[in-house]
Amino acid sequence: PTAGEDERIAVGVLFVGAGPAGLAGAVRLGQLLAEDPAVAEKLGEVPIAVVEKGKNAGSHLMSGAVMRPGPLMSLFPDVDKSEFPIFTEVDSEAMYFLTKGGALRAPFPPPQMRNHGNWVISVSQLGRWMAEKAEELGAYMLPETDAQKLIVDQGRVHGVVTGDKGRGKEGEERGTFEPGMELHARVTAV
């Protein structure tokens, strides 16, 4: 610990990174805390926080993906399939061997490449959508907040130290400078 008490923020559970895994954790914890307000109260004024180095959730998630819908549908059992941020459902697939002169179609794709029934998604859009759902469940999103290092005392993680904001290319303080802070949490998920 390096900051004074006034430079610390206490949270219950801190998720580092607003990718699909961190957001799924924040959503599920929010769902569980909604069922047990007494536990939520024990976690303090900010029971769930998510730090994200990007301008918003999804900013650093640049790829598309094919994903199995089951885990997402079980995380959001009350959400209609049409509300998920998907491009399309895979209804067929094919595998080709590329050669210098063309392409040869394989008779059938191997099992690990069969995606029938899976969803084609933008991971960035999924991140933004999941962040909205996490906020609806009480998670505090902290965008443009990069976790620089863990706060560890006697072998136990107590949170993270965030980076300074508003520094120039040479490290000089600009007019918008804000020093980093310590985020202390009962549980830190990295």
XYZ file of C-alpha atoms in Angstrom:
190
model
C 0.000 0.000 0.000
C 1.342 3.383 -1.009
C -1.561 5.827 -1.031
C -3.031 7.723 1.880
C -6.541 6.860 3.030
C -8.031 9.666 0.895
C -6.456 8.187 -2.273
C -8.006 4.747 -1.761
C -11.294 3.455 -3.008
C -12.790 0.404 -1.318
C -14.882 -2.053 -3.323
C -16.266 -5.477 -2.539
C -15.196 -7.498 -5.585
C -12.925 -6.036 -8.275
C -12.757 -7.474 -11.795
C -9.678 -6.401 -13.757
C -10.584 -6.095 -17.432
C -13.941 -5.776 -19.138
C -13.518 -8.735 -21.455
C -16.122 -11.501 -21.717
C -14.700 -13.421 -18.728
C -14.538 -10.454 -16.333
C -17.951 -9.225 -17.406
C -19.477 -12.693 -17.060
C -18.093 -12.807 -13.516
C -19.519 -9.362 -12.724
C -22.916 -10.294 -14.200
C -23.137 -13.581 -12.307
C -22.071 -11.978 -9.044
C -24.648 -9.225 -9.601
C -27.319 -11.882 -10.116
C -26.320 -13.672 -6.911
C -26.214 -10.441 -4.899
C -29.689 -9.511 -6.164
C -30.915 -12.735 -4.549
C -29.122 -11.981 -1.251
C -29.127 -8.244 -0.397
C -27.556 -8.918 3.009
C -24.352 -10.169 1.363
C -24.395 -7.201 -1.039
C -24.603 -4.868 1.945
C -21.613 -6.569 3.584
C -19.561 -5.871 0.443
C -19.949 -2.134 0.996
C -21.102 0.871 -0.973
C -19.541 -0.475 -4.186
C -20.075 -4.247 -4.113
C -18.846 -4.894 -7.688
C -16.372 -2.849 -9.750
C -14.830 -3.518 -13.155
C -11.718 -1.643 -14.312
C -11.175 -1.310 -18.059
C -8.206 0.386 -19.699
C -10.242 1.249 -22.796
C -12.555 4.186 -23.289
C -15.426 1.767 -22.657
C -16.042 -1.961 -22.460
C -15.289 -3.601 -25.779
C -12.770 -0.976 -26.918
C -9.902 -3.455 -26.954
C -11.898 -6.444 -28.163
C -11.307 -6.256 -31.890
C -12.052 -9.706 -33.256
C -15.032 -11.566 -34.480
C -15.691 -15.054 -33.221
C -17.850 -18.107 -33.502
C -19.144 -19.048 -30.078
C -21.314 -21.684 -28.514
C -24.551 -20.026 -27.372
C -25.171 -22.319 -24.376
C -22.982 -20.605 -21.767
C -24.245 -17.122 -22.677
C -27.866 -18.279 -22.707
C -27.449 -19.923 -19.294
C -25.890 -16.710 -17.906
C -28.889 -14.741 -19.201
C -31.803 -17.209 -18.998
C -34.456 -14.470 -19.184
C -33.044 -12.806 -22.307
C -34.691 -13.685 -25.600
C -32.325 -14.996 -28.272
C -33.163 -12.020 -30.510
C -31.742 -9.603 -27.894
C -28.214 -11.072 -27.932
C -25.675 -9.130 -30.033
C -25.151 -11.772 -32.723
C -24.698 -11.433 -36.465
C -26.064 -14.798 -37.457
C -26.351 -18.413 -36.469
C -24.118 -20.867 -38.312
C -26.326 -23.131 -40.413
C -23.611 -24.777 -42.494
C -19.865 -24.988 -42.737
C -17.253 -26.142 -45.194
C -13.516 -26.694 -45.050
C -11.132 -26.150 -47.950
C -7.479 -27.019 -48.520
C -5.846 -24.135 -50.341
C -3.284 -24.864 -53.018
C -1.323 -22.637 -55.400
C -3.825 -23.302 -58.147
C -7.110 -23.331 -56.258
C -8.954 -24.971 -53.415
C -10.043 -28.508 -52.637
C -13.110 -29.003 -50.489
C -12.738 -31.522 -47.670
C -15.514 -34.125 -47.625
C -16.479 -33.046 -44.113
C -14.971 -30.721 -41.506
C -13.289 -32.361 -38.502
C -15.407 -32.341 -35.312
C -13.556 -29.372 -33.733
C -14.384 -27.242 -36.798
C -18.103 -27.972 -36.906
C -19.992 -24.880 -35.844
C -23.561 -25.696 -36.834
C -25.863 -23.907 -34.365
C -23.130 -21.641 -32.985
C -23.275 -17.836 -33.231
C -21.110 -15.469 -35.256
C -20.432 -12.431 -33.063
C -18.344 -9.307 -32.714
C -16.458 -9.677 -29.444
C -16.428 -5.873 -29.102
C -20.217 -5.641 -29.374
C -20.587 -8.545 -26.962
C -18.358 -6.703 -24.458
C -20.427 -3.512 -24.679
C -23.679 -5.457 -24.316
C -22.423 -7.472 -21.339
C -21.140 -4.281 -19.655
C -24.640 -2.785 -19.901
C -26.087 -5.920 -18.319
C -23.459 -5.838 -15.544
C -24.284 -2.180 -14.803
C -27.994 -3.008 -14.647
C -27.083 -5.529 -11.942
C -25.159 -2.950 -9.909
C -21.589 -3.242 -11.202
C -19.604 0.006 -11.357
C -17.656 0.299 -14.595
C -14.395 2.247 -14.357
C -13.389 2.966 -17.985
C -10.005 4.413 -18.908
C -8.595 2.893 -15.724
C -5.597 0.667 -16.205
C -4.474 -1.621 -13.436
C -0.700 -1.116 -13.146
C 0.122 -3.524 -10.335
C -1.405 -5.699 -7.675
C -1.438 -4.609 -4.056
C -0.087 -7.622 -2.180
C 0.478 -7.791 1.568
C 1.605 -10.953 3.389
C 0.835 -13.084 0.337
C -2.734 -11.790 -0.043
C -3.984 -9.629 -2.911
C -5.760 -6.533 -1.608
C -6.543 -4.793 -4.918
C -4.719 -2.852 -7.630
C -2.894 0.417 -8.176
C -4.159 2.283 -11.240
C -2.064 4.337 -13.617
C -1.872 8.116 -13.820
C -4.113 9.888 -16.334
C -3.261 13.025 -18.276
C 0.455 12.555 -18.936
C 2.170 13.666 -22.124
C 4.354 11.522 -24.392
C 7.442 12.299 -22.312
C 5.657 11.562 -19.018
C 5.060 15.202 -18.122
C 1.879 16.200 -16.312
C -0.643 17.924 -18.571
C -3.579 20.110 -17.532
C -5.853 17.073 -17.261
C -3.459 15.162 -14.973
C -4.966 12.851 -12.353
C -2.704 10.653 -10.218
C -3.353 6.929 -10.034
C -5.217 5.534 -7.067
C -5.462 2.379 -5.046
C -8.545 0.236 -5.483
C -8.831 -2.015 -2.424
C -11.087 -5.036 -2.687
C -12.050 -8.003 -0.583
C -11.667 -10.116 -3.731
C -9.706 -9.214 -6.872
C -10.300 -11.246 -10.034
C -7.572 -10.805 -12.637
